[in-house]
């Protein structure tokens, strides 16, 4: 859930823990992604995976890892 957006700052609240996170992003990029003009990993590639997930699902990185574990180990197995 996006709490507030102004200039290049987004404040996004995690739907599980309620913590509000600040994400710095280009407003035009966010609008392009929301309009379906590209995949989030391409349009907002400069954000971390955790920040992108927060925008997609409203789940912060800590809550995501608590629910699904840390996938960093999986990256090494490929």
PDB file as gemmi writes it, atoms N, CA and C in Angstrom:
CRYST1    1.000    1.000    1.000  90.00  90.00  90.00 P 1                      
ATOM      1  N   UNK A   1       0.846  -1.175   0.000  1.00  0.00           N  
ATOM      2  CA  UNK A   1       0.000   0.000   0.000  1.00  0.00           C  
ATOM      3  C   UNK A   1       0.891   1.238   0.000  1.00  0.00           C  
ATOM      4  N   UNK A   2       0.764   2.082  -0.992  1.00  0.00           N  
ATOM      5  CA  UNK A   2       1.540   3.316  -1.049  1.00  0.00           C  
ATOM      6  C   UNK A   2       0.867   4.334  -0.144  1.00  0.00           C  
ATOM      7  N   UNK A   3       1.598   4.788   0.864  1.00  0.00           N  
ATOM      8  CA  UNK A   3       1.062   5.744   1.824  1.00  0.00           C  
ATOM      9  C   UNK A   3       1.117   7.154   1.252  1.00  0.00           C  
ATOM     10  N   UNK A   4       2.242   7.525   0.673  1.00  0.00           N  
ATOM     11  CA  UNK A   4       2.392   8.863   0.099  1.00  0.00           C  
ATOM     12  C   UNK A   4       3.465   8.820  -0.976  1.00  0.00           C  
ATOM     13  N   UNK A   5       3.296   9.631  -1.994  1.00  0.00           N  
ATOM     14  CA  UNK A   5       4.309   9.729  -3.043  1.00  0.00           C  
ATOM     15  C   UNK A   5       4.477  11.203  -3.393  1.00  0.00           C  
ATOM     16  N   UNK A   6       5.702  11.668  -3.351  1.00  0.00           N  
ATOM     17  CA  UNK A   6       5.968  13.046  -3.723  1.00  0.00           C  
ATOM     18  C   UNK A   6       7.388  13.133  -4.248  1.00  0.00           C  
ATOM     19  N   UNK A   7       7.548  13.891  -5.321  1.00  0.00           N  
ATOM     20  CA  UNK A   7       8.823  14.000  -6.023  1.00  0.00           C  
ATOM     21  C   UNK A   7       9.380  12.611  -6.312  1.00  0.00           C  
ATOM     22  N   UNK A   8      10.541  12.283  -5.798  1.00  0.00           N  
ATOM     23  CA  UNK A   8      11.148  10.987  -6.051  1.00  0.00           C  
ATOM     24  C   UNK A   8      11.169  10.110  -4.808  1.00  0.00           C  
ATOM     25  N   UNK A   9      10.269  10.363  -3.876  1.00  0.00           N  
ATOM     26  CA  UNK A   9      10.231   9.620  -2.620  1.00  0.00           C  
ATOM     27  C   UNK A   9       8.883   8.912  -2.507  1.00  0.00           C  
ATOM     28  N   UNK A  10       8.936   7.596  -2.276  1.00  0.00           N  
ATOM     29  CA  UNK A  10       7.722   6.822  -2.019  1.00  0.00           C  
ATOM     30  C   UNK A  10       7.784   6.313  -0.591  1.00  0.00           C  
ATOM     31  N   UNK A  11       6.700   6.433   0.134  1.00  0.00           N  
ATOM     32  CA  UNK A  11       6.602   5.842   1.452  1.00  0.00           C  
ATOM     33  C   UNK A  11       5.606   4.699   1.331  1.00  0.00           C  
ATOM     34  N   UNK A  12       6.084   3.483   1.583  1.00  0.00           N  
ATOM     35  CA  UNK A  12       5.283   2.285   1.386  1.00  0.00           C  
ATOM     36  C   UNK A  12       5.211   1.516   2.697  1.00  0.00           C  
ATOM     37  N   UNK A  13       3.993   1.170   3.106  1.00  0.00           N  
ATOM     38  CA  UNK A  13       3.798   0.448   4.352  1.00  0.00           C  
ATOM     39  C   UNK A  13       3.668  -1.042   4.072  1.00  0.00           C  
ATOM     40  N   UNK A  14       4.421  -1.834   4.818  1.00  0.00           N  
ATOM     41  CA  UNK A  14       4.315  -3.286   4.717  1.00  0.00           C  
ATOM     42  C   UNK A  14       2.959  -3.707   5.267  1.00  0.00           C  
ATOM     43  N   UNK A  15       2.257  -4.530   4.510  1.00  0.00           N  
ATOM     44  CA  UNK A  15       0.919  -4.956   4.924  1.00  0.00           C  
ATOM     45  C   UNK A  15       0.952  -5.956   6.074  1.00  0.00           C  
ATOM     46  N   UNK A  16       2.117  -6.508   6.393  1.00  0.00           N  
ATOM     47  CA  UNK A  16       2.222  -7.508   7.454  1.00  0.00           C  
ATOM     48  C   UNK A  16       2.724  -6.933   8.771  1.00  0.00           C  
ATOM     49  N   UNK A  17       3.842  -6.195   8.733  1.00  0.00           N  
ATOM     50  CA  UNK A  17       4.396  -5.674   9.986  1.00  0.00           C  
ATOM     51  C   UNK A  17       4.001  -4.222  10.247  1.00  0.00           C  
ATOM     52  N   UNK A  18       3.516  -3.530   9.208  1.00  0.00           N  
ATOM     53  CA  UNK A  18       3.065  -2.156   9.373  1.00  0.00           C  
ATOM     54  C   UNK A  18       4.151  -1.102   9.316  1.00  0.00           C  
ATOM     55  N   UNK A  19       5.404  -1.506   9.168  1.00  0.00           N  
ATOM     56  CA  UNK A  19       6.494  -0.542   9.090  1.00  0.00           C  
ATOM     57  C   UNK A  19       6.408   0.212   7.764  1.00  0.00           C  
ATOM     58  N   UNK A  20       6.629   1.517   7.813  1.00  0.00           N  
ATOM     59  CA  UNK A  20       6.625   2.353   6.611  1.00  0.00           C  
ATOM     60  C   UNK A  20       8.063   2.508   6.136  1.00  0.00           C  
ATOM     61  N   UNK A  21       8.315   2.137   4.886  1.00  0.00           N  
ATOM     62  CA  UNK A  21       9.643   2.221   4.284  1.00  0.00           C  
ATOM     63  C   UNK A  21       9.671   3.358   3.283  1.00  0.00           C  
ATOM     64  N   UNK A  22      10.821   4.016   3.187  1.00  0.00           N  
ATOM     65  CA  UNK A  22      11.026   5.082   2.214  1.00  0.00           C  
ATOM     66  C   UNK A  22      11.837   4.530   1.055  1.00  0.00           C  
ATOM     67  N   UNK A  23      11.305   4.696  -0.149  1.00  0.00           N  
ATOM     68  CA  UNK A  23      11.980   4.242  -1.359  1.00  0.00           C  
ATOM     69  C   UNK A  23      12.199   5.447  -2.257  1.00  0.00           C  
ATOM     70  N   UNK A  24      13.420   5.633  -2.704  1.00  0.00           N  
ATOM     71  CA  UNK A  24      13.728   6.695  -3.649  1.00  0.00           C  
ATOM     72  C   UNK A  24      13.625   6.130  -5.059  1.00  0.00           C  
ATOM     73  N   UNK A  25      12.754   6.717  -5.875  1.00  0.00           N  
ATOM     74  CA  UNK A  25      12.548   6.234  -7.234  1.00  0.00           C  
ATOM     75  C   UNK A  25      12.126   7.388  -8.123  1.00  0.00           C  
ATOM     76  N   UNK A  26      12.357   7.225  -9.393  1.00  0.00           N  
ATOM     77  CA  UNK A  26      11.925   8.204 -10.384  1.00  0.00           C  
ATOM     78  C   UNK A  26      10.425   8.032 -10.589  1.00  0.00           C  
ATOM     79  N   UNK A  27       9.661   9.069 -10.356  1.00  0.00           N  
ATOM     80  CA  UNK A  27       8.203   9.018 -10.443  1.00  0.00           C  
ATOM     81  C   UNK A  27       7.735   8.515 -11.816  1.00  0.00           C  
ATOM     82  N   UNK A  28       8.398   8.956 -12.885  1.00  0.00           N  
ATOM     83  CA  UNK A  28       8.011   8.527 -14.225  1.00  0.00           C  
ATOM     84  C   UNK A  28       8.190   7.016 -14.405  1.00  0.00           C  
ATOM     85  N   UNK A  29       9.224   6.460 -13.790  1.00  0.00           N  
ATOM     86  CA  UNK A  29       9.448   5.016 -13.870  1.00  0.00           C  
ATOM     87  C   UNK A  29       8.330   4.255 -13.157  1.00  0.00           C  
ATOM     88  N   UNK A  30       7.927   4.742 -12.004  1.00  0.00           N  
ATOM     89  CA  UNK A  30       6.854   4.090 -11.252  1.00  0.00           C  
ATOM     90  C   UNK A  30       5.556   4.140 -12.049  1.00  0.00           C  
ATOM     91  N   UNK A  31       5.263   5.277 -12.642  1.00  0.00           N  
ATOM     92  CA  UNK A  31       4.049   5.424 -13.453  1.00  0.00           C  
ATOM     93  C   UNK A  31       4.096   4.488 -14.655  1.00  0.00           C  
ATOM     94  N   UNK A  32       5.253   4.382 -15.303  1.00  0.00           N  
ATOM     95  CA  UNK A  32       5.397   3.471 -16.449  1.00  0.00           C  
ATOM     96  C   UNK A  32       5.138   2.032 -16.033  1.00  0.00           C  
ATOM     97  N   UNK A  33       5.723   1.618 -14.900  1.00  0.00           N  
ATOM     98  CA  UNK A  33       5.517   0.252 -14.413  1.00  0.00           C  
ATOM     99  C   UNK A  33       4.049   0.014 -14.073  1.00  0.00           C  
ATOM    100  N   UNK A  34       3.424   0.944 -13.363  1.00  0.00           N  
ATOM    101  CA  UNK A  34       2.023   0.788 -12.977  1.00  0.00           C  
ATOM    102  C   UNK A  34       1.098   0.759 -14.196  1.00  0.00           C  
ATOM    103  N   UNK A  35       1.501   1.431 -15.270  1.00  0.00           N  
ATOM    104  CA  UNK A  35       0.707   1.452 -16.503  1.00  0.00           C  
ATOM    105  C   UNK A  35       0.933   0.199 -17.351  1.00  0.00           C  
ATOM    106  N   UNK A  36       1.833  -0.680 -16.904  1.00  0.00           N  
ATOM    107  CA  UNK A  36       2.098  -1.903 -17.638  1.00  0.00           C  
ATOM    108  C   UNK A  36       3.023  -1.727 -18.825  1.00  0.00           C  
ATOM    109  N   UNK A  37       3.833  -0.676 -18.806  1.00  0.00           N  
ATOM    110  CA  UNK A  37       4.736  -0.390 -19.918  1.00  0.00           C  
ATOM    111  C   UNK A  37       6.065  -1.116 -19.810  1.00  0.00           C  
ATOM    112  N   UNK A  38       6.223  -1.958 -18.821  1.00  0.00           N  
ATOM    113  CA  UNK A  38       7.450  -2.728 -18.658  1.00  0.00           C  
ATOM    114  C   UNK A  38       7.421  -3.502 -17.359  1.00  0.00           C  
ATOM    115  N   UNK A  39       8.288  -4.500 -17.279  1.00  0.00           N  
ATOM    116  CA  UNK A  39       8.417  -5.273 -16.049  1.00  0.00           C  
ATOM    117  C   UNK A  39       9.141  -4.437 -15.009  1.00  0.00           C  
ATOM    118  N   UNK A  40       8.772  -4.620 -13.752  1.00  0.00           N  
ATOM    119  CA  UNK A  40       9.361  -3.821 -12.676  1.00  0.00           C  
ATOM    120  C   UNK A  40      10.874  -3.991 -12.619  1.00  0.00           C  
ATOM    121  N   UNK A  41      11.382  -5.218 -12.874  1.00  0.00           N  
ATOM    122  CA  UNK A  41      12.825  -5.446 -12.810  1.00  0.00           C  
ATOM    123  C   UNK A  41      13.571  -4.722 -13.933  1.00  0.00           C  
ATOM    124  N   UNK A  42      12.861  -4.353 -14.990  1.00  0.00           N  
ATOM    125  CA  UNK A  42      13.478  -3.590 -16.079  1.00  0.00           C  
ATOM    126  C   UNK A  42      13.313  -2.092 -15.869  1.00  0.00           C  
ATOM    127  N   UNK A  43      12.090  -1.666 -15.549  1.00  0.00           N  
ATOM    128  CA  UNK A  43      11.793  -0.227 -15.409  1.00  0.00           C  
ATOM    129  C   UNK A  43      12.418   0.352 -14.141  1.00  0.00           C  
ATOM    130  N   UNK A  44      12.447  -0.425 -13.076  1.00  0.00           N  
ATOM    131  CA  UNK A  44      12.992   0.034 -11.796  1.00  0.00           C  
ATOM    132  C   UNK A  44      14.176  -0.834 -11.390  1.00  0.00           C  
ATOM    133  N   UNK A  45      15.036  -1.128 -12.339  1.00  0.00           N  
ATOM    134  CA  UNK A  45      16.186  -2.009 -12.112  1.00  0.00           C  
ATOM    135  C   UNK A  45      17.128  -1.468 -11.040  1.00  0.00           C  
ATOM    136  N   UNK A  46      17.106  -0.188 -10.802  1.00  0.00           N  
ATOM    137  CA  UNK A  46      18.003   0.423  -9.822  1.00  0.00           C  
ATOM    138  C   UNK A  46      17.523   0.206  -8.382  1.00  0.00           C  
ATOM    139  N   UNK A  47      16.310  -0.323  -8.193  1.00  0.00           N  
ATOM    140  CA  UNK A  47      15.843  -0.655  -6.856  1.00  0.00           C  
ATOM    141  C   UNK A  47      16.296  -2.061  -6.492  1.00  0.00           C  
ATOM    142  N   UNK A  48      16.408  -2.336  -5.208  1.00  0.00           N  
ATOM    143  CA  UNK A  48      16.770  -3.682  -4.765  1.00  0.00           C  
ATOM    144  C   UNK A  48      15.582  -4.625  -4.986  1.00  0.00           C  
ATOM    145  N   UNK A  49      15.855  -5.938  -4.937  1.00  0.00           N  
ATOM    146  CA  UNK A  49      14.767  -6.921  -5.055  1.00  0.00           C  
ATOM    147  C   UNK A  49      13.739  -6.704  -3.949  1.00  0.00           C  
ATOM    148  N   UNK A  50      14.215  -6.393  -2.764  1.00  0.00           N  
ATOM    149  CA  UNK A  50      13.316  -6.165  -1.638  1.00  0.00           C  
ATOM    150  C   UNK A  50      12.426  -4.950  -1.834  1.00  0.00           C  
ATOM    151  N   UNK A  51      12.993  -3.885  -2.374  1.00  0.00           N  
ATOM    152  CA  UNK A  51      12.202  -2.675  -2.630  1.00  0.00           C  
ATOM    153  C   UNK A  51      11.151  -2.938  -3.709  1.00  0.00           C  
ATOM    154  N   UNK A  52      11.554  -3.656  -4.750  1.00  0.00           N  
ATOM    155  CA  UNK A  52      10.596  -3.980  -5.820  1.00  0.00           C  
ATOM    156  C   UNK A  52       9.471  -4.861  -5.295  1.00  0.00           C  
ATOM    157  N   UNK A  53       9.799  -5.838  -4.452  1.00  0.00           N  
ATOM    158  CA  UNK A  53       8.761  -6.708  -3.891  1.00  0.00           C  
ATOM    159  C   UNK A  53       7.804  -5.914  -3.011  1.00  0.00           C  
ATOM    160  N   UNK A  54       8.330  -4.963  -2.270  1.00  0.00           N  
ATOM    161  CA  UNK A  54       7.488  -4.117  -1.435  1.00  0.00           C  
ATOM    162  C   UNK A  54       6.475  -3.362  -2.300  1.00  0.00           C  
ATOM    163  N   UNK A  55       6.907  -2.872  -3.453  1.00  0.00           N  
ATOM    164  CA  UNK A  55       5.994  -2.186  -4.360  1.00  0.00           C  
ATOM    165  C   UNK A  55       4.977  -3.151  -4.975  1.00  0.00           C  
ATOM    166  N   UNK A  56       5.417  -4.347  -5.311  1.00  0.00           N  
ATOM    167  CA  UNK A  56       4.538  -5.329  -5.956  1.00  0.00           C  
ATOM    168  C   UNK A  56       3.483  -5.870  -4.992  1.00  0.00           C  
ATOM    169  N   UNK A  57       3.924  -6.384  -3.864  1.00  0.00           N  
ATOM    170  CA  UNK A  57       3.020  -7.127  -2.990  1.00  0.00           C  
ATOM    171  C   UNK A  57       2.704  -6.444  -1.667  1.00  0.00           C  
ATOM    172  N   UNK A  58       3.429  -5.367  -1.355  1.00  0.00           N  
ATOM    173  CA  UNK A  58       3.232  -4.726  -0.064  1.00  0.00           C  
ATOM    174  C   UNK A  58       3.883  -5.491   1.072  1.00  0.00           C  
ATOM    175  N   UNK A  59       4.862  -6.346   0.715  1.00  0.00           N  
ATOM    176  CA  UNK A  59       5.556  -7.165   1.713  1.00  0.00           C  
ATOM    177  C   UNK A  59       7.013  -6.723   1.798  1.00  0.00           C  
ATOM    178  N   UNK A  60       7.454  -6.327   2.986  1.00  0.00           N  
ATOM    179  CA  UNK A  60       8.842  -5.898   3.149  1.00  0.00           C  
ATOM    180  C   UNK A  60       9.769  -7.112   3.090  1.00  0.00           C  
ATOM    181  N   UNK A  61      11.041  -6.859   2.913  1.00  0.00           N  
ATOM    182  CA  UNK A  61      12.032  -7.920   2.771  1.00  0.00           C  
ATOM    183  C   UNK A  61      12.090  -8.803   4.011  1.00  0.00           C  
ATOM    184  N   UNK A  62      12.016  -8.198   5.202  1.00  0.00           N  
ATOM    185  CA  UNK A  62      12.077  -8.981   6.439  1.00  0.00           C  
ATOM    186  C   UNK A  62      10.879  -9.924   6.559  1.00  0.00           C  
ATOM    187  N   UNK A  63       9.691  -9.438   6.265  1.00  0.00           N  
ATOM    188  CA  UNK A  63       8.499 -10.287   6.340  1.00  0.00           C  
ATOM    189  C   UNK A  63       8.544 -11.364   5.261  1.00  0.00           C  
ATOM    190  N   UNK A  64       9.007 -10.999   4.062  1.00  0.00           N  
ATOM    191  CA  UNK A  64       9.114 -11.978   2.974  1.00  0.00           C  
ATOM    192  C   UNK A  64      10.044 -13.131   3.381  1.00  0.00           C  
ATOM    193  N   UNK A  65      11.196 -12.766   3.915  1.00  0.00           N  
ATOM    194  CA  UNK A  65      12.150 -13.795   4.345  1.00  0.00           C  
ATOM    195  C   UNK A  65      11.591 -14.619   5.498  1.00  0.00           C  
ATOM    196  N   UNK A  66      10.819 -14.004   6.388  1.00  0.00           N  
ATOM    197  CA  UNK A  66      10.203 -14.727   7.478  1.00  0.00           C  
ATOM    198  C   UNK A  66       9.178 -15.745   6.990  1.00  0.00           C  
ATOM    199  N   UNK A  67       8.477 -15.412   5.906  1.00  0.00           N  
ATOM    200  CA  UNK A  67       7.462 -16.314   5.366  1.00  0.00           C  
ATOM    201  C   UNK A  67       8.044 -17.375   4.441  1.00  0.00           C  
ATOM    202  N   UNK A  68       9.037 -16.987   3.618  1.00  0.00           N  
ATOM    203  CA  UNK A  68       9.508 -17.870   2.554  1.00  0.00           C  
ATOM    204  C   UNK A  68      10.983 -18.238   2.645  1.00  0.00           C  
ATOM    205  N   UNK A  69      11.700 -17.679   3.603  1.00  0.00           N  
ATOM    206  CA  UNK A  69      13.121 -17.955   3.729  1.00  0.00           C  
ATOM    207  C   UNK A  69      13.945 -17.040   2.847  1.00  0.00           C  
ATOM    208  N   UNK A  70      15.241 -17.155   2.973  1.00  0.00           N  
ATOM    209  CA  UNK A  70      16.184 -16.322   2.220  1.00  0.00           C  
ATOM    210  C   UNK A  70      16.624 -17.096   0.999  1.00  0.00           C  
ATOM    211  N   UNK A  71      16.384 -16.556  -0.191  1.00  0.00           N  
ATOM    212  CA  UNK A  71      16.718 -17.262  -1.429  1.00  0.00           C  
ATOM    213  C   UNK A  71      18.154 -17.041  -1.883  1.00  0.00           C  
ATOM    214  N   UNK A  72      18.956 -16.369  -1.092  1.00  0.00           N  
ATOM    215  CA  UNK A  72      20.347 -16.117  -1.466  1.00  0.00           C  
ATOM    216  C   UNK A  72      21.103 -17.413  -1.679  1.00  0.00           C  
ATOM    217  N   UNK A  73      20.810 -18.439  -0.887  1.00  0.00           N  
ATOM    218  CA  UNK A  73      21.485 -19.727  -1.049  1.00  0.00           C  
ATOM    219  C   UNK A  73      21.140 -20.362  -2.388  1.00  0.00           C  
ATOM    220  N   UNK A  74      19.902 -20.178  -2.854  1.00  0.00           N  
ATOM    221  CA  UNK A  74      19.453 -20.753  -4.107  1.00  0.00           C  
ATOM    222  C   UNK A  74      20.213 -20.172  -5.298  1.00  0.00           C  
ATOM    223  N   UNK A  75      20.617 -18.911  -5.216  1.00  0.00           N  
ATOM    224  CA  UNK A  75      21.335 -18.259  -6.307  1.00  0.00           C  
ATOM    225  C   UNK A  75      22.670 -18.954  -6.587  1.00  0.00           C  
ATOM    226  N   UNK A  76      23.301 -19.493  -5.543  1.00  0.00           N  
ATOM    227  CA  UNK A  76      24.604 -20.142  -5.698  1.00  0.00           C  
ATOM    228  C   UNK A  76      24.506 -21.533  -6.331  1.00  0.00           C  
ATOM    229  N   UNK A  77      23.340 -22.149  -6.262  1.00  0.00           N  
ATOM    230  CA  UNK A  77      23.171 -23.514  -6.743  1.00  0.00           C  
ATOM    231  C   UNK A  77      22.998 -23.611  -8.247  1.00  0.00           C  
ATOM    232  N   UNK A  78      22.702 -22.540  -8.903  1.00  0.00           N  
ATOM    233  CA  UNK A  78      22.428 -22.575 -10.355  1.00  0.00           C  
ATOM    234  C   UNK A  78      23.671 -22.753 -11.154  1.00  0.00           C  
TER     235      UNK A  78                                                      
END                                                                             
